């Protein structure tokens, strides 16, 4: 009984701050959606489309740090702090460099990038205004997100909540002032939202630097490990992180492809989808926290040589993932009338919003369960290629291909196209269950 109580207590200690962090991140998106929705559908759609670039970057960052967490969590179980610091140096060098690359490309060709997502000239114009400011956040976010995600792998999760909570308050306040022109400031619309995001990211970086200098966590980011990386650990990192990065980028590119399909179905569909995606994120704040906690706790148990405990953790996290999915579905259905009323949409957009929310309530059940397995259980033991192959097949050769055919070849109704877009998570469940039962994820990958 003591072990059972200890397990759930540890899960609670890890998941609570991560769920709060996820909720805060959703709050940032929700603030943009609510405020810009009041300005106009085109402005809201422009923000949604402009945010796709950072969405892809954030998935690369998540992939890199998730791949690193395979090593970090297991080395944390062995208390090998030097190896953890060397892995952190590798990840910071990679992610920050990619952040600068995204910034440069976005500033040089924002119009061309937006052609990938929408053919609406008004939406593109708004998106370009947004990108030309928010692009400066990319390298800042690359450093902050990667560092904080790696701290989670050594069970240091509270600082992330503090940092993102502070940035949420800054973002909402600056957004309100600059979007609507309060306190004597000019009404900047979508540019105000971008300026609020930039200021929030700068505040995040300042708090993180202060934390590193003042509180000196157990593992430190050392400059010499950034400029002179360990060749052996580079090889290990690439072995485990490459499939995860490719998995996340393919998954993110798949979502962007979904957005591109939605973006050609009309601005009303885009606006409704923007709201629904925010609702999805809200419903998954605990589910994503469960997946992250699974990767940390199972990885640490494997690193400590306690595979029987790791296997038991896998069973418990599977049940928790399913429960979180069902809870997330209930959240969407319960909030649906409030969301529809609060957005103030009219005509066909209201009908789409109602339908999409109902569909999404079913989708999050599959997503929560699959995330617990793929992001948490499988990656904790270095089983990173499976998720890449699964996403590539179910998304690109499944939901994306058939939804594109449904939309542009067969001209099916919008709700049918949207349902096909959401089908991939249901297809994944039996394959993930089979992989989980094979127990190939119970591996010690450290040296």
Short mmCIF file of C-alpha atoms in Angstrom, two decimals:
data_model
loop_
_atom_site.label_atom_id
_atom_site.label_comp_id
_atom_site.label_asym_id
_atom_site.label_seq_id
_atom_site.Cartn_x
_atom_site.Cartn_y
_atom_site.Cartn_z
CA UNK A 1 0.00 0.00 0.00
CA UNK A 2 2.90 2.31 0.77
CA UNK A 3 4.33 1.89 -2.75
CA UNK A 4 0.92 2.60 -4.27
CA UNK A 5 0.49 5.76 -2.19
CA UNK A 6 4.04 6.83 -2.99
CA UNK A 7 3.42 6.38 -6.72
CA UNK A 8 0.34 8.56 -6.83
CA UNK A 9 1.93 11.14 -4.56
CA UNK A 10 4.93 11.39 -6.90
CA UNK A 11 2.64 11.59 -9.92
CA UNK A 12 0.68 14.39 -8.26
CA UNK A 13 3.84 16.32 -7.36
CA UNK A 14 5.06 16.10 -10.96
CA UNK A 15 1.78 16.48 -12.82
CA UNK A 16 0.31 19.41 -10.86
CA UNK A 17 2.94 22.02 -11.85
CA UNK A 18 3.15 20.62 -15.40
CA UNK A 19 -0.63 20.72 -15.76
CA UNK A 20 -0.63 24.29 -14.45
CA UNK A 21 2.09 25.14 -16.97
CA UNK A 22 0.08 23.57 -19.79
CA UNK A 23 -2.98 25.47 -18.58
CA UNK A 24 -1.00 28.71 -18.57
CA UNK A 25 0.21 28.08 -22.11
CA UNK A 26 -3.37 27.44 -23.19
CA UNK A 27 -4.33 30.65 -21.38
CA UNK A 28 -1.94 32.58 -23.61
CA UNK A 29 -3.54 31.08 -26.73
CA UNK A 30 -7.04 31.57 -25.33
CA UNK A 31 -6.32 35.24 -24.55
CA UNK A 32 -5.26 35.80 -28.17
CA UNK A 33 -8.29 33.90 -29.49
CA UNK A 34 -10.81 35.77 -27.31
CA UNK A 35 -9.35 39.24 -27.84
CA UNK A 36 -8.64 38.91 -31.55
CA UNK A 37 -11.98 37.17 -32.08
CA UNK A 38 -13.57 40.41 -30.90
CA UNK A 39 -11.57 42.36 -33.49
CA UNK A 40 -12.67 40.16 -36.40
CA UNK A 41 -12.58 36.71 -37.96
CA UNK A 42 -9.86 37.67 -40.46
CA UNK A 43 -7.60 38.94 -37.68
CA UNK A 44 -8.15 35.80 -35.60
CA UNK A 45 -7.50 33.60 -38.63
CA UNK A 46 -4.32 35.57 -39.39
CA UNK A 47 -3.03 34.97 -35.88
CA UNK A 48 -3.85 31.28 -36.16
CA UNK A 49 -2.02 30.98 -39.48
CA UNK A 50 0.93 33.10 -38.36
CA UNK A 51 1.31 30.93 -35.29
CA UNK A 52 1.90 27.83 -37.41
CA UNK A 53 5.59 28.64 -37.83
CA UNK A 54 6.22 28.73 -34.11
CA UNK A 55 4.05 25.63 -33.76
CA UNK A 56 6.44 23.70 -36.02
CA UNK A 57 9.47 25.13 -34.19
CA UNK A 58 8.01 24.23 -30.78
CA UNK A 59 7.50 20.65 -31.91
CA UNK A 60 11.13 20.47 -33.02
CA UNK A 61 12.13 21.79 -29.59
CA UNK A 62 9.86 19.29 -27.87
CA UNK A 63 11.27 16.49 -30.01
CA UNK A 64 14.87 17.40 -29.20
CA UNK A 65 14.23 17.67 -25.47
CA UNK A 66 12.06 14.54 -25.42
CA UNK A 67 14.86 12.64 -27.11
CA UNK A 68 17.31 14.05 -24.59
CA UNK A 69 15.00 13.10 -21.73
CA UNK A 70 15.48 9.42 -22.64
CA UNK A 71 19.10 9.83 -21.58
CA UNK A 72 18.64 12.47 -18.88
CA UNK A 73 15.96 10.59 -16.91
CA UNK A 74 17.98 7.37 -16.91
CA UNK A 75 21.25 9.14 -16.03
CA UNK A 76 19.29 10.90 -13.28
CA UNK A 77 18.39 7.46 -11.92
CA UNK A 78 22.12 6.66 -11.88
CA UNK A 79 22.96 10.14 -10.43
CA UNK A 80 25.48 10.79 -13.24
CA UNK A 81 25.22 14.60 -13.24
CA UNK A 82 28.17 15.19 -15.58
CA UNK A 83 26.55 13.16 -18.35
CA UNK A 84 23.31 15.13 -17.87
CA UNK A 85 25.16 18.46 -18.17
CA UNK A 86 26.86 17.31 -21.37
CA UNK A 87 23.53 16.30 -22.88
CA UNK A 88 22.08 19.67 -21.91
CA UNK A 89 24.93 21.46 -23.69
CA UNK A 90 24.25 19.48 -26.86
CA UNK A 91 20.53 20.25 -26.79
CA UNK A 92 20.93 23.99 -26.10
CA UNK A 93 23.40 24.35 -28.97
CA UNK A 94 21.07 22.56 -31.38
CA UNK A 95 17.76 24.15 -30.37
CA UNK A 96 19.00 27.74 -30.13
CA UNK A 97 20.66 27.48 -33.55
CA UNK A 98 17.41 26.20 -35.06
CA UNK A 99 15.51 29.03 -33.32
CA UNK A 100 17.73 31.63 -35.01
CA UNK A 101 17.29 29.85 -38.37
CA UNK A 102 13.47 29.98 -38.04
CA UNK A 103 13.66 33.67 -37.14
CA UNK A 104 15.77 34.58 -40.18
CA UNK A 105 13.61 32.62 -42.64
CA UNK A 106 10.39 34.03 -41.20
CA UNK A 107 11.63 37.61 -41.43
CA UNK A 108 12.89 37.18 -45.00
CA UNK A 109 9.86 35.45 -46.55
CA UNK A 110 6.71 35.62 -44.40
CA UNK A 111 4.36 35.94 -47.40
CA UNK A 112 5.76 32.82 -49.06
CA UNK A 113 5.46 30.84 -45.84
CA UNK A 114 1.82 31.83 -45.48
CA UNK A 115 1.03 30.58 -48.98
CA UNK A 116 1.56 27.10 -47.52
CA UNK A 117 -1.39 27.57 -45.17
CA UNK A 118 -3.99 29.81 -46.79
CA UNK A 119 -5.01 31.40 -50.09
CA UNK A 120 -7.01 34.18 -48.41
CA UNK A 121 -5.24 37.49 -49.12
CA UNK A 122 -6.70 39.28 -46.07
CA UNK A 123 -5.74 36.47 -43.71
CA UNK A 124 -2.24 36.36 -45.21
CA UNK A 125 -1.79 40.12 -44.74
CA UNK A 126 -2.76 39.88 -41.07
CA UNK A 127 -0.49 36.86 -40.55
CA UNK A 128 2.50 38.70 -42.03
CA UNK A 129 1.99 41.62 -39.63
CA UNK A 130 2.02 39.11 -36.77
CA UNK A 131 5.08 37.17 -37.97
CA UNK A 132 7.28 40.25 -38.45
CA UNK A 133 7.15 40.88 -34.71
CA UNK A 134 6.72 37.44 -33.19
CA UNK A 135 9.65 35.98 -35.18
CA UNK A 136 12.05 37.64 -32.72
CA UNK A 137 10.70 35.33 -30.00
CA UNK A 138 11.88 32.15 -31.75
CA UNK A 139 15.50 31.96 -30.50
CA UNK A 140 14.45 33.16 -27.03
CA UNK A 141 11.78 30.48 -26.78
CA UNK A 142 14.20 27.88 -28.17
CA UNK A 143 16.57 28.40 -25.26
CA UNK A 144 13.93 28.80 -22.53
CA UNK A 145 11.71 25.90 -23.59
CA UNK A 146 14.56 23.44 -24.11
CA UNK A 147 16.22 24.28 -20.79
CA UNK A 148 12.98 24.07 -18.80
CA UNK A 149 11.96 20.82 -20.48
CA UNK A 150 15.29 19.24 -19.54
CA UNK A 151 14.89 20.40 -15.93
CA UNK A 152 11.62 18.44 -15.87
CA UNK A 153 13.57 15.26 -16.63
CA UNK A 154 15.37 15.63 -13.29
CA UNK A 155 12.04 16.27 -11.52
CA UNK A 156 12.46 20.06 -11.28
CA UNK A 157 9.08 21.25 -12.55
CA UNK A 158 7.98 24.13 -10.31
CA UNK A 159 10.21 26.76 -11.92
CA UNK A 160 8.44 26.23 -15.26
CA UNK A 161 5.10 27.06 -13.66
CA UNK A 162 6.48 30.22 -12.08
CA UNK A 163 8.04 31.41 -15.33
CA UNK A 164 5.07 30.72 -17.56
CA UNK A 165 2.63 32.08 -14.97
CA UNK A 166 4.50 35.38 -14.93
CA UNK A 167 4.58 35.53 -18.72
CA UNK A 168 0.83 34.81 -18.90
CA UNK A 169 0.03 37.88 -16.79
CA UNK A 170 2.35 40.06 -18.87
CA UNK A 171 0.93 38.71 -22.12
CA UNK A 172 -2.72 39.25 -21.18
CA UNK A 173 -2.12 42.78 -19.87
CA UNK A 174 -0.01 43.92 -22.82
CA UNK A 175 -2.39 42.26 -25.29
CA UNK A 176 -5.41 44.04 -23.85
CA UNK A 177 -3.66 47.42 -23.91
CA UNK A 178 -2.17 47.15 -27.40
CA UNK A 179 -4.90 45.18 -29.22
CA UNK A 180 -7.73 47.50 -28.17
CA UNK A 181 -5.75 50.71 -27.59
CA UNK A 182 -6.30 51.12 -23.84
CA UNK A 183 -4.57 53.64 -21.53
CA UNK A 184 -3.93 56.04 -24.39
CA UNK A 185 -2.04 53.56 -26.57
CA UNK A 186 -2.99 53.13 -30.24
CA UNK A 187 -5.16 50.10 -31.15
CA UNK A 188 -2.68 47.81 -32.93
CA UNK A 189 -4.88 44.73 -33.41
CA UNK A 190 -2.84 41.68 -34.37
CA UNK A 191 0.44 43.57 -34.00
CA UNK A 192 -0.47 44.25 -30.37
CA UNK A 193 -0.89 40.51 -29.80
CA UNK A 194 2.53 39.87 -31.32
CA UNK A 195 4.12 42.60 -29.16
CA UNK A 196 2.56 41.05 -26.05
CA UNK A 197 4.01 37.66 -26.96
CA UNK A 198 7.48 39.16 -27.52
CA UNK A 199 7.46 40.95 -24.17
CA UNK A 200 6.29 37.79 -22.38
CA UNK A 201 9.12 35.74 -23.91
CA UNK A 202 11.70 38.31 -22.80
CA UNK A 203 10.32 38.19 -19.26
CA UNK A 204 10.54 34.37 -19.30
CA UNK A 205 14.20 34.52 -20.28
CA UNK A 206 15.04 37.07 -17.57
CA UNK A 207 13.38 34.98 -14.84
CA UNK A 208 15.15 31.81 -16.01
CA UNK A 209 18.57 33.50 -16.03
CA UNK A 210 17.89 34.85 -12.52
CA UNK A 211 16.89 31.36 -11.33
CA UNK A 212 20.05 29.79 -12.75
CA UNK A 213 22.29 32.44 -11.17
CA UNK A 214 20.50 32.67 -7.83
CA UNK A 215 19.42 29.13 -7.02
CA UNK A 216 22.05 27.07 -8.85
CA UNK A 217 20.16 23.81 -9.64
CA UNK A 218 21.90 20.43 -9.28
CA UNK A 219 22.75 20.28 -12.98
CA UNK A 220 24.13 23.40 -14.60
CA UNK A 221 24.40 24.58 -18.18
CA UNK A 222 28.16 24.85 -18.70
CA UNK A 223 29.57 26.89 -21.57
CA UNK A 224 32.40 24.44 -22.27
CA UNK A 225 29.88 21.63 -22.80
CA UNK A 226 28.14 23.79 -25.42
CA UNK A 227 31.20 24.76 -27.45
CA UNK A 228 32.98 21.41 -26.96
CA UNK A 229 30.30 18.73 -27.04
CA UNK A 230 30.93 15.12 -26.06
CA UNK A 231 31.18 13.01 -29.24
CA UNK A 232 29.92 9.79 -27.62
CA UNK A 233 26.89 11.49 -26.07
CA UNK A 234 26.24 13.29 -29.38
CA UNK A 235 25.98 9.86 -30.98
CA UNK A 236 23.66 8.59 -28.25
CA UNK A 237 21.56 11.73 -28.42
CA UNK A 238 21.17 11.53 -32.19
CA UNK A 239 20.31 7.84 -31.96
CA UNK A 240 17.38 8.44 -29.61
CA UNK A 241 16.47 12.04 -30.44
CA UNK A 242 16.48 11.85 -34.26
CA UNK A 243 13.37 9.62 -34.45
CA UNK A 244 11.64 11.77 -31.81
CA UNK A 245 12.48 15.03 -33.61
CA UNK A 246 11.34 13.56 -36.91
CA UNK A 247 8.25 12.17 -35.17
CA UNK A 248 7.32 15.55 -33.66
CA UNK A 249 8.09 17.49 -36.84
CA UNK A 250 6.07 15.04 -38.95
CA UNK A 251 3.25 15.25 -36.43
CA UNK A 252 3.48 19.05 -36.37
CA UNK A 253 3.75 19.24 -40.14
CA UNK A 254 0.71 17.00 -40.24
CA UNK A 255 -1.20 19.42 -38.05
CA UNK A 256 -0.02 22.27 -40.27
CA UNK A 257 -1.22 20.28 -43.29
CA UNK A 258 -4.55 19.93 -41.52
CA UNK A 259 -4.53 23.69 -40.98
CA UNK A 260 -3.72 24.24 -44.64
CA UNK A 261 -6.71 22.08 -45.61
CA UNK A 262 -8.94 23.91 -43.14
CA UNK A 263 -7.55 27.24 -44.34
CA UNK A 264 -8.97 26.59 -47.80
CA UNK A 265 -12.45 25.81 -46.53
CA UNK A 266 -13.27 29.42 -45.60
CA UNK A 267 -12.45 31.94 -42.88
CA UNK A 268 -15.46 30.81 -40.82
CA UNK A 269 -14.07 27.27 -40.67
CA UNK A 270 -10.63 28.64 -39.77
CA UNK A 271 -12.05 30.78 -36.97
CA UNK A 272 -14.07 27.87 -35.55
CA UNK A 273 -11.06 25.56 -35.74
CA UNK A 274 -8.88 28.12 -33.92
CA UNK A 275 -11.29 28.06 -30.99
CA UNK A 276 -11.63 24.28 -31.04
CA UNK A 277 -7.86 23.76 -31.00
CA UNK A 278 -7.62 25.98 -27.94
CA UNK A 279 -10.37 23.90 -26.31
CA UNK A 280 -8.41 20.75 -27.18
CA UNK A 281 -5.30 22.14 -25.52
CA UNK A 282 -7.34 23.06 -22.45
CA UNK A 283 -8.80 19.57 -22.18
CA UNK A 284 -5.34 17.98 -22.48
CA UNK A 285 -3.44 19.97 -19.85
CA UNK A 286 -3.51 17.06 -17.40
CA UNK A 287 -3.14 14.38 -20.08
CA UNK A 288 0.09 15.88 -21.42
CA UNK A 289 1.31 16.22 -17.83
CA UNK A 290 0.64 12.52 -17.25
CA UNK A 291 2.64 11.62 -20.39
CA UNK A 292 5.59 13.76 -19.26
CA UNK A 293 5.48 12.31 -15.74
CA UNK A 294 5.46 8.79 -17.20
CA UNK A 295 8.64 9.49 -19.17
CA UNK A 296 10.38 10.87 -16.06
CA UNK A 297 9.33 8.23 -13.53
CA UNK A 298 9.65 5.16 -15.75
CA UNK A 299 12.97 6.38 -17.18
CA UNK A 300 14.36 6.97 -13.71
CA UNK A 301 13.20 3.53 -12.53
CA UNK A 302 14.89 1.87 -15.52
CA UNK A 303 18.07 3.84 -14.83
CA UNK A 304 18.00 2.62 -11.23
CA UNK A 305 17.77 -0.96 -12.49
CA UNK A 306 14.20 -1.49 -11.21
CA UNK A 307 12.50 -2.79 -14.35
CA UNK A 308 9.74 -4.52 -12.38
CA UNK A 309 8.80 -1.14 -10.90
CA UNK A 310 8.99 0.49 -14.33
CA UNK A 311 6.60 -2.13 -15.74
CA UNK A 312 4.17 -1.53 -12.88
CA UNK A 313 4.38 2.23 -13.50
CA UNK A 314 3.54 1.61 -17.16
CA UNK A 315 0.30 -0.14 -16.21
CA UNK A 316 -0.73 2.61 -13.83
CA UNK A 317 0.05 5.40 -16.30
CA UNK A 318 -1.99 3.64 -19.00
CA UNK A 319 -5.05 3.77 -16.74
CA UNK A 320 -4.34 7.39 -15.83
CA UNK A 321 -4.01 8.33 -19.51
CA UNK A 322 -7.40 6.84 -20.32
CA UNK A 323 -9.04 8.57 -17.35
CA UNK A 324 -7.54 11.92 -18.36
CA UNK A 325 -8.87 11.49 -21.89
CA UNK A 326 -12.37 10.82 -20.65
CA UNK A 327 -12.11 13.78 -18.30
CA UNK A 328 -10.91 16.02 -21.13
CA UNK A 329 -13.87 14.98 -23.28
CA UNK A 330 -16.22 15.88 -20.44
CA UNK A 331 -14.57 19.31 -20.09
CA UNK A 332 -15.14 20.13 -23.77
CA UNK A 333 -18.77 19.00 -23.71
CA UNK A 334 -19.53 20.89 -20.50
CA UNK A 335 -17.90 24.10 -21.72
CA UNK A 336 -19.32 23.91 -25.24
CA UNK A 337 -22.35 26.19 -24.61
CA UNK A 338 -20.15 28.75 -22.83
CA UNK A 339 -17.55 28.72 -25.60
CA UNK A 340 -20.13 29.14 -28.36
CA UNK A 341 -21.85 31.98 -26.50
CA UNK A 342 -18.62 33.71 -25.48
CA UNK A 343 -17.04 33.89 -28.94
CA UNK A 344 -19.95 35.85 -30.42
CA UNK A 345 -19.69 34.21 -33.85
CA UNK A 346 -22.59 34.38 -36.27
CA UNK A 347 -24.26 32.26 -38.95
CA UNK A 348 -22.50 29.20 -40.30
CA UNK A 349 -19.42 29.75 -38.10
CA UNK A 350 -21.56 28.99 -35.01
CA UNK A 351 -22.75 25.73 -36.54
CA UNK A 352 -19.19 24.68 -37.36
CA UNK A 353 -18.03 25.55 -33.86
CA UNK A 354 -20.74 23.40 -32.27
CA UNK A 355 -20.01 20.41 -34.50
CA UNK A 356 -16.22 20.67 -34.21
CA UNK A 357 -16.36 20.79 -30.41
CA UNK A 358 -18.43 17.60 -30.30
CA UNK A 359 -15.98 15.83 -32.61
CA UNK A 360 -13.00 17.05 -30.60
CA UNK A 361 -14.46 15.64 -27.37
CA UNK A 362 -14.07 12.15 -28.83
CA UNK A 363 -10.65 12.91 -30.32
CA UNK A 364 -9.01 13.84 -26.99
CA UNK A 365 -9.74 10.40 -25.51
CA UNK A 366 -7.55 8.76 -28.15
CA UNK A 367 -4.94 11.51 -27.99
CA UNK A 368 -4.55 11.25 -24.22
CA UNK A 369 -4.09 7.47 -24.31
CA UNK A 370 -1.71 7.55 -27.29
CA UNK A 371 0.35 10.39 -25.78
CA UNK A 372 0.75 8.46 -22.53
CA UNK A 373 2.10 5.48 -24.43
CA UNK A 374 4.20 7.11 -27.15
CA UNK A 375 5.51 10.23 -25.37
CA UNK A 376 5.65 8.73 -21.87
CA UNK A 377 5.99 4.95 -21.63
CA UNK A 378 7.76 4.11 -24.91
CA UNK A 379 10.25 6.99 -24.91
CA UNK A 380 11.24 6.37 -21.30
CA UNK A 381 13.05 3.22 -22.45
CA UNK A 382 14.41 4.52 -25.74
CA UNK A 383 11.65 3.09 -27.96
CA UNK A 384 11.52 6.24 -30.11
CA UNK A 385 11.25 4.95 -33.69
CA UNK A 386 7.83 3.38 -33.25
CA UNK A 387 6.07 6.72 -32.75
CA UNK A 388 7.74 8.20 -35.83
CA UNK A 389 6.61 5.34 -38.07
CA UNK A 390 3.11 5.33 -36.58
CA UNK A 391 2.57 9.08 -37.07
CA UNK A 392 3.97 9.04 -40.59
CA UNK A 393 1.60 6.28 -41.67
CA UNK A 394 -1.60 7.17 -39.79
CA UNK A 395 -1.41 10.92 -40.44
CA UNK A 396 0.22 11.36 -43.82
CA UNK A 397 -1.11 8.23 -45.50
CA UNK A 398 -4.33 8.24 -43.50
CA UNK A 399 -6.19 11.28 -42.22
CA UNK A 400 -4.32 13.94 -44.24
CA UNK A 401 -4.44 12.12 -47.56
CA UNK A 402 -8.09 11.14 -47.29
CA UNK A 403 -9.25 14.49 -45.91
CA UNK A 404 -7.52 16.29 -48.80
CA UNK A 405 -9.25 13.97 -51.25
CA UNK A 406 -12.56 14.47 -49.44
CA UNK A 407 -12.21 18.27 -49.53
CA UNK A 408 -10.75 18.97 -52.96
CA UNK A 409 -11.58 15.97 -55.13
CA UNK A 410 -14.91 14.68 -53.85
CA UNK A 411 -16.04 17.99 -52.28
CA UNK A 412 -17.58 16.39 -49.22
CA UNK A 413 -19.31 18.63 -46.65
CA UNK A 414 -17.02 20.44 -44.21
CA UNK A 415 -18.04 18.36 -41.14
CA UNK A 416 -17.16 15.13 -42.98
CA UNK A 417 -13.74 16.52 -43.96
CA UNK A 418 -13.12 17.61 -40.37
CA UNK A 419 -14.06 14.17 -39.01
CA UNK A 420 -11.57 12.52 -41.36
CA UNK A 421 -8.88 14.98 -40.20
CA UNK A 422 -9.38 13.75 -36.64
CA UNK A 423 -9.34 10.04 -37.47
CA UNK A 424 -5.62 9.36 -36.95
CA UNK A 425 -5.74 9.16 -33.13
CA UNK A 426 -8.37 6.40 -33.30
CA UNK A 427 -6.30 4.45 -35.83
CA UNK A 428 -3.24 4.59 -33.54
CA UNK A 429 -4.85 3.05 -30.44
CA UNK A 430 -4.71 -0.69 -31.35
CA UNK A 431 -1.12 -0.40 -32.66
CA UNK A 432 0.01 1.41 -29.51
CA UNK A 433 -1.70 -1.17 -27.30
CA UNK A 434 0.06 -4.01 -29.12
CA UNK A 435 3.43 -2.25 -28.78
CA UNK A 436 2.86 -1.62 -25.08
CA UNK A 437 2.14 -5.29 -24.42
CA UNK A 438 5.38 -6.38 -26.15
CA UNK A 439 7.40 -4.48 -23.47
CA UNK A 440 10.21 -3.57 -25.88
CA UNK A 441 10.37 -0.22 -24.08
CA UNK A 442 11.87 -1.72 -20.91
CA UNK A 443 15.53 -0.98 -21.81
CA UNK A 444 18.47 0.68 -20.05
CA UNK A 445 20.10 2.94 -22.69
CA UNK A 446 22.86 4.52 -20.57
CA UNK A 447 26.56 3.76 -20.76
#
